[in-house]
Tab-separated table of C-alpha atoms in Angstrom:
chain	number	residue	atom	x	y	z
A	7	UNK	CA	42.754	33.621	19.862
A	8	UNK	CA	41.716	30.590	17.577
A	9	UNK	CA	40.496	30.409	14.676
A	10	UNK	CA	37.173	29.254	15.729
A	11	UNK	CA	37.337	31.822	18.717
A	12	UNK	CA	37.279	34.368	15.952
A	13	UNK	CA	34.944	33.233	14.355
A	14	UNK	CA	32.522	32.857	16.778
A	15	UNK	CA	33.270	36.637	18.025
A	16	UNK	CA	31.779	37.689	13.810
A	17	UNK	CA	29.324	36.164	14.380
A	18	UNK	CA	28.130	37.883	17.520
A	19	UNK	CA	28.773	40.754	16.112
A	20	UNK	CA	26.873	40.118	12.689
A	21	UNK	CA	23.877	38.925	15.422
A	22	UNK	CA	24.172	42.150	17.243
A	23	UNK	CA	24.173	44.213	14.067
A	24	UNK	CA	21.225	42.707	12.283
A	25	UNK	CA	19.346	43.184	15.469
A	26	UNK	CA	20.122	46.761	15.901
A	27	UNK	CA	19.346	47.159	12.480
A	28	UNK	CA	15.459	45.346	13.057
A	29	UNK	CA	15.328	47.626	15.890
A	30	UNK	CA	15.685	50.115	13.734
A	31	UNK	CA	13.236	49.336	11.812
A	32	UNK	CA	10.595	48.700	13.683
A	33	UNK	CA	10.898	52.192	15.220
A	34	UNK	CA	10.807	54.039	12.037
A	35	UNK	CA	7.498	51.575	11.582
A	36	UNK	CA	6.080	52.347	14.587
A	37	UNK	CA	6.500	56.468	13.919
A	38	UNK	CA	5.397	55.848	10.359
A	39	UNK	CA	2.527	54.715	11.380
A	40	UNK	CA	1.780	57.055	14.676
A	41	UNK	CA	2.196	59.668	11.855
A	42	UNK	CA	-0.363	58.725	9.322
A	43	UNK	CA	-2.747	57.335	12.097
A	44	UNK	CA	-2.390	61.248	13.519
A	45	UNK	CA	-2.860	62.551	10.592
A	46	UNK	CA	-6.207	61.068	9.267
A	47	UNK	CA	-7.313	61.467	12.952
A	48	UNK	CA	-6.897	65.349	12.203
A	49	UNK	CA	-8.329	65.028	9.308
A	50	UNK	CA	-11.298	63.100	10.712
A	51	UNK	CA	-11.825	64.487	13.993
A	52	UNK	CA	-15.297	65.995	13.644
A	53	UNK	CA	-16.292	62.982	13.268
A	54	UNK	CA	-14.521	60.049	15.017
A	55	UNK	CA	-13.827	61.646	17.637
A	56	UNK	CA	-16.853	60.493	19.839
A	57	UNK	CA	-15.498	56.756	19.201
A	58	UNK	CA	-12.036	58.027	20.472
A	59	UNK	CA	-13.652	59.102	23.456
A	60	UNK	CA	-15.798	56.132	23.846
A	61	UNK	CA	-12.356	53.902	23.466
A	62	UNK	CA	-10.669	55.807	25.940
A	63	UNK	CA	-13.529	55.582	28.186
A	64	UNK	CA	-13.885	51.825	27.932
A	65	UNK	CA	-9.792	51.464	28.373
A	66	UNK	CA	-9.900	53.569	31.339
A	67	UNK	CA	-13.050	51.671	33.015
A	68	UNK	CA	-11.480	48.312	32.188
A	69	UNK	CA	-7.944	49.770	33.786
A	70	UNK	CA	-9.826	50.286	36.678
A	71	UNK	CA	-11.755	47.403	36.921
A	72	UNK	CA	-8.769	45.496	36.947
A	73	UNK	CA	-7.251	47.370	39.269
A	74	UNK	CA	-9.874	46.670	41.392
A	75	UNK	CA	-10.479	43.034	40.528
A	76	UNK	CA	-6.415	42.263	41.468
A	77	UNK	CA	-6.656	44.286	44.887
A	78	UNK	CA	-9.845	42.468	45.831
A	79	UNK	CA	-7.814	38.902	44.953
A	80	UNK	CA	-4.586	40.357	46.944
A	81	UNK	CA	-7.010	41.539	49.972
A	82	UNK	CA	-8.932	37.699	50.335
A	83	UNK	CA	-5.521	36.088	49.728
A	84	UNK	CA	-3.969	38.411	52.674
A	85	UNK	CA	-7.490	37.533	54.502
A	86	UNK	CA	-7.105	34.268	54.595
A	87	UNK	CA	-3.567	33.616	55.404
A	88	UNK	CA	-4.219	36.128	58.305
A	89	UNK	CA	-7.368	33.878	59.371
A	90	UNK	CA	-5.624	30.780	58.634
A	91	UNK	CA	-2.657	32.096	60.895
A	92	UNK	CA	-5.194	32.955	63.780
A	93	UNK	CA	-7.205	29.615	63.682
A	94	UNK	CA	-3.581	28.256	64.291
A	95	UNK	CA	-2.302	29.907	66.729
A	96	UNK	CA	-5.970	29.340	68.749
A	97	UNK	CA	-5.869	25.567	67.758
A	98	UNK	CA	-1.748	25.897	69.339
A	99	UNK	CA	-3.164	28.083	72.610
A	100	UNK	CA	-6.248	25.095	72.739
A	101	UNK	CA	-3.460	22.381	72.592
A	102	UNK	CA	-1.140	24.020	75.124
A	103	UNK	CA	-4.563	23.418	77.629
A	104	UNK	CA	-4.726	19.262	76.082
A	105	UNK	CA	-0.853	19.272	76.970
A	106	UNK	CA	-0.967	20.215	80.231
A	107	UNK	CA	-3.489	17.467	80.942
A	108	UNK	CA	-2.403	14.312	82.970
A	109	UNK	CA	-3.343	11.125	80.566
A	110	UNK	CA	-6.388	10.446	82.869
A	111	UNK	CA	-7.735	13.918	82.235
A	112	UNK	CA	-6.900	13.643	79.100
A	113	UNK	CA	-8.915	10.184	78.251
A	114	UNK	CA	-11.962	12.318	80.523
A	115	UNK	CA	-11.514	15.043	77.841
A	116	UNK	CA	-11.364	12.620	74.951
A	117	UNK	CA	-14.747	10.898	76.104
A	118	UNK	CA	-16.035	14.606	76.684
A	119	UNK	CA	-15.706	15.742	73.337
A	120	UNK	CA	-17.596	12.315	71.880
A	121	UNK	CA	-20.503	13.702	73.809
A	122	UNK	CA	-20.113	16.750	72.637
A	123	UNK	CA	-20.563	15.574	69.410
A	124	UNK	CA	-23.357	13.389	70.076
A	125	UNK	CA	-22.170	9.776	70.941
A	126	UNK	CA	-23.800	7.990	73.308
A	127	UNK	CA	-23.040	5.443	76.216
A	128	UNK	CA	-19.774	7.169	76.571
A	129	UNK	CA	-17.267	5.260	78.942
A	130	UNK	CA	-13.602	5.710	79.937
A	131	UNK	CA	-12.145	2.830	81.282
A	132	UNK	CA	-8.948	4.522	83.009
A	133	UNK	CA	-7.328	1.422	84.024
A	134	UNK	CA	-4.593	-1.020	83.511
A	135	UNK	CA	-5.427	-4.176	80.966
A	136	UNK	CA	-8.272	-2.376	79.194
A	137	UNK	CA	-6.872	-3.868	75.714
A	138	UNK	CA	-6.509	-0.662	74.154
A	139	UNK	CA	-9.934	0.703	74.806
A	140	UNK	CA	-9.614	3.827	77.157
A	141	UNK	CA	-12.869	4.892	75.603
A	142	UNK	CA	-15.874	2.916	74.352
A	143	UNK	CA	-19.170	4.444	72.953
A	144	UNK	CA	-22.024	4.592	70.426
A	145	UNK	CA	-21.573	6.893	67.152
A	146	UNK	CA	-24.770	9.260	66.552
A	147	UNK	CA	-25.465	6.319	64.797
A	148	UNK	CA	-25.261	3.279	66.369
A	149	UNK	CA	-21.844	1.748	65.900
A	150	UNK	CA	-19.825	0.515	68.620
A	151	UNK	CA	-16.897	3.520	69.225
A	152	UNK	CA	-13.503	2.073	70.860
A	153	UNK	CA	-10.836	4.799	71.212
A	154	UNK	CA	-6.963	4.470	72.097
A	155	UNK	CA	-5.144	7.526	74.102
A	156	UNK	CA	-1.644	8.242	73.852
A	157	UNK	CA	-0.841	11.484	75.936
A	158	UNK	CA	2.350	12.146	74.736
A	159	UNK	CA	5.102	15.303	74.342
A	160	UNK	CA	4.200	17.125	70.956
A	161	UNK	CA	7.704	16.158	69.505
A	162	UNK	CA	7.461	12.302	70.339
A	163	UNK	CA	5.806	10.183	67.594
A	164	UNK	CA	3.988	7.122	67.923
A	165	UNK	CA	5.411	3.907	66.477
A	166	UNK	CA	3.753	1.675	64.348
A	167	UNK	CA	4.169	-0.864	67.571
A	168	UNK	CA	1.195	0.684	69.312
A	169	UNK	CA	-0.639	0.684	66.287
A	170	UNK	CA	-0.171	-2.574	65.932
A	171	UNK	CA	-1.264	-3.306	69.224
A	172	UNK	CA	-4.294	-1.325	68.949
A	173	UNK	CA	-5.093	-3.287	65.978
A	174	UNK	CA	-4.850	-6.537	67.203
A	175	UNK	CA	-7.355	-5.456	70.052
A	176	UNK	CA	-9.791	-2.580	68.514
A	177	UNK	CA	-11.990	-5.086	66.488
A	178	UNK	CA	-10.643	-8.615	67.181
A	179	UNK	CA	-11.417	-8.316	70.875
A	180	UNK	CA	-14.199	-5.530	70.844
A	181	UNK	CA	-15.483	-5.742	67.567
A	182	UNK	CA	-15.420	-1.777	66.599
A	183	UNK	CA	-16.926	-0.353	63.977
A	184	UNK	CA	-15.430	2.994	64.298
A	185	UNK	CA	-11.653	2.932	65.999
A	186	UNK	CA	-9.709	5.748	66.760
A	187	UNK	CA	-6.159	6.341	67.864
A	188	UNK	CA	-5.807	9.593	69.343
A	189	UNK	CA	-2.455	11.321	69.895
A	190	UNK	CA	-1.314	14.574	71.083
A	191	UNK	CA	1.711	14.282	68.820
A	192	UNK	CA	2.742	12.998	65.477
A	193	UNK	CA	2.668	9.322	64.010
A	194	UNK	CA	5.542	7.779	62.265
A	195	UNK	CA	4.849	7.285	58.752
A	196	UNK	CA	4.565	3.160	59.003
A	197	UNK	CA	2.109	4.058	62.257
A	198	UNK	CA	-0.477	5.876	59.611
A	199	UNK	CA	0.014	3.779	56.864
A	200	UNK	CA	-0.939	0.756	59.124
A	201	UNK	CA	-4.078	2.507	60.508
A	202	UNK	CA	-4.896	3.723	56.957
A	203	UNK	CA	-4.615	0.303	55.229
A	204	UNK	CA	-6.878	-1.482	58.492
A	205	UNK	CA	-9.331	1.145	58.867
A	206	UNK	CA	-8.229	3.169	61.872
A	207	UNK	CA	-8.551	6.921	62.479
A	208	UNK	CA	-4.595	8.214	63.152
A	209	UNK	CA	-6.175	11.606	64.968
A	210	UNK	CA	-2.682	13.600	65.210
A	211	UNK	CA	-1.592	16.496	66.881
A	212	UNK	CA	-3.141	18.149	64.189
A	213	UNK	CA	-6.292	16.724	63.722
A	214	UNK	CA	-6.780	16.631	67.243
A	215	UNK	CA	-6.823	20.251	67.778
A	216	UNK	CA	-9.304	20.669	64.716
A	217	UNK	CA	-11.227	17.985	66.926
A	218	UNK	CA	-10.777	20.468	70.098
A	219	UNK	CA	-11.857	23.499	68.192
A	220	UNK	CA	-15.266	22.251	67.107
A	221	UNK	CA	-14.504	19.808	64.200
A	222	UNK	CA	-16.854	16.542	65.131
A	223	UNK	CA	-15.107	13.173	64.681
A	224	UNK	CA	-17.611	12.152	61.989
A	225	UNK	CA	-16.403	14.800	60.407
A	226	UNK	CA	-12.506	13.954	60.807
A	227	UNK	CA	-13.020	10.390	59.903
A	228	UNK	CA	-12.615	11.039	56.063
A	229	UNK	CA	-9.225	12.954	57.140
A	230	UNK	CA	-7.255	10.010	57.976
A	231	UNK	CA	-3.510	10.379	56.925
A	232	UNK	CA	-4.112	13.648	56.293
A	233	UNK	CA	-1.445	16.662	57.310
A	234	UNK	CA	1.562	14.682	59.637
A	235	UNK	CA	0.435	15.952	63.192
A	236	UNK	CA	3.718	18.519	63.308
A	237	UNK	CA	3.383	21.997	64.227
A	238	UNK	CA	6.644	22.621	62.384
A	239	UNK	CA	8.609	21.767	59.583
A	240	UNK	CA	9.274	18.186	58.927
A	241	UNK	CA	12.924	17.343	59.957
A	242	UNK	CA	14.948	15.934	56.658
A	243	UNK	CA	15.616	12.679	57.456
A	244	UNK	CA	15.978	11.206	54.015
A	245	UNK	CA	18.617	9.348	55.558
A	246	UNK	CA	17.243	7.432	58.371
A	247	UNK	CA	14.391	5.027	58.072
A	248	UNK	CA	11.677	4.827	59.723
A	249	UNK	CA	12.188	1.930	61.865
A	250	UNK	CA	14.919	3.473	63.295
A	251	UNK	CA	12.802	6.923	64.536
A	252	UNK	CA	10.629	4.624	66.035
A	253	UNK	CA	13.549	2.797	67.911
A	254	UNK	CA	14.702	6.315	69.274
A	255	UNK	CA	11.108	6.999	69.993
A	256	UNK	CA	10.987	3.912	72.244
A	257	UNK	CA	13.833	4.275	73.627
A	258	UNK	CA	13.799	8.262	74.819
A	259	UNK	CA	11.868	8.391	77.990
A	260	UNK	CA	9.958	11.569	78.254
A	261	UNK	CA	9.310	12.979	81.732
A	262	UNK	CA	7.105	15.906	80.846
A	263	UNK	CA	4.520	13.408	79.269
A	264	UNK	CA	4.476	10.176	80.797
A	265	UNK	CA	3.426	7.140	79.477
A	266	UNK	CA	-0.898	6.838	79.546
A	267	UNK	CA	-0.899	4.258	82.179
A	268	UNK	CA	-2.957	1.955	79.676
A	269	UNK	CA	-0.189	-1.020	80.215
A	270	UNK	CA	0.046	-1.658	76.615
C-alpha cells in the first residue's frame, strides 16, 4: 500500500472514531436529560400532570388526524386513477364502434354529433371533389363550420400533406370560420403544428373520443395540439424525422381502413 493509501485509511478511521465518539455523546445527553426531565415530572406530578395529559391527548388526536387526512389523499388519488382508467377504456369500447364505421358512416356520424351539440344547417357532402369539406354547418353561433374526415386505422397518422390540403381549401375556397380536421388516428407532429399555427382544430384519436363521449366541439376547440391522438406509448423515434413517418405513412396502404373516398 502507498503512502497516500495509508494515509487515507487514518483518516477513515480518525472519521469513524470521532463519530462514534459524538454518538456517544449524544446518548449519554439524551438519558441525561430523560433523567432529570423524569425526575422533576415526579416531583411535579400533582400538578402538571393534567398538561401531560392534555399533550398526549392533542399528540394522539393530531396522529390520528393525520392518519386520516393521508388515507383520505391515498383513497381520491386511487379514485381517480380508477375513474380515469374507466372513462378510458369506455372512450376505447366507444372508438372500437367509430372504427368499425365505413368513412361514409363515419362523415354521417361526424355531422351527427355537430347536431348534437347544437349546430345548425348541418350537411355532409359524401362525394368526390368536395374540396375538403365532407361537412359544412353553422356553430351555435353563427359561423360558417367546414369539417375534413379522415377514417383511418388507429396506428396510421396523418401527414402534414392533407393538412396542407385542407388548408389551402377550408377558408380560401369556403371561407370558414371554424375548421376542423377530424381523424380517427394520430397526426404527425408537422400535421398539428401546421393546423395549430393556421387556426385549425387537429381532433385526434384522442380528442375524438372525448368528442364521442359527450365533450361538445366548442368545448374541444381550446384543446388543439393537445395529448398526440395515441392510445399507447409513443414509439422512440428520436432517430427518424418526421418527414420520413409521413413518407411510410403514404406509402403503407391500409386495407382495414380505406382511404375516405374524399379524392383529395
Amino acid at each position: 500500500m502507498t503512502v497516500r493509501g495509508r494515509q487515507r485509511q487514518r483518516q477513515r478511521r480518525r472519521r469513524k472514531a470521532a463519530l462514534r465518539r459524538a454518538k456517544a455523546r449524544l446518548r449519554r445527553t439524551a438519558w441525561s436529560g430523560g433523567a432529570v426531565a423524569a425526575l422533576a415530572l415526579a416531583l411535579t406530578w400533582k400538578t402538571v400532570w393534567p398538561y401531560v395529559l392534555g399533550v398526549v391527548l392533542v399528540g394522539l388526536l393530531g396522529a390520528i388526524g393525520w392518519w386520516l387526512w393521508t388515507a383520505r389523499l391515498r383513497t381520491v388519488a386511487r379514485h381517480r386513477a380508477w375513474r380515469t382508467e374507466q372513462e378510458n377504456a369506455a372512450r376505447e369500447r366507444s372508438m372500437a364502434e367509430v372504427d368499425a364505421m365505413t368513412w361514409q358512416r363515419f362523415e354521417s356520424y361526424v355531422a351527427e354529433l355537430c347536431r348534437r351539440d347544437g349546430c345548425t344547417q348541418v350537411v355532409v357532402s359524401g362525394k368526390s371533389g368536395d374540396l375538403g369539406a365532407d361537412v359544412i354547418g353553422r356553430m351555435p353561433d353563427g359561423r360558417l363550420l367546414v369539417i375534413q374526415c379522415k377514417h383511418y386505422a388507429p396506428h396510421r397518422t396523418v401527414p402534414s400533406g392533407d393538412m396542407q390540403k385542407f388548408l389551402g381549401t377550408a377558408k380560401a375556397e369556403h371561407h370558414a370560420d371554424v375548421a376542423v380536421f377530424v381523424a380517427t388516428c394520430a397526426f404527425t407532429r408537422e400535421a398539428e403544428k401546421l393546423a395549430m399555427k393556421h387556426g385549425i382544430l387537429a381532433l385526434h384519436r384522442n380528442l375524438l373520443g372525448a368528442w364521442v363521449r359527450g365533450a361538445t366541439l366548442e368545448s374541444l376547440l381550446p384543446l388543439n395540439g393537445a395529448g398526440n391522438g395515441r392510445t399507447g406509448r409513443r414509439p422512440r423515434s428520436s432517430g427518424v424525422p418526421g418527414r420520413a413517418a409521413e413518407r411510410r405513412s403514404r406509402r403503407a396502404p391500409d386495407r382495414a381502413a380505406p382511404y375516405d373516398g374524399d379524392g383529395g
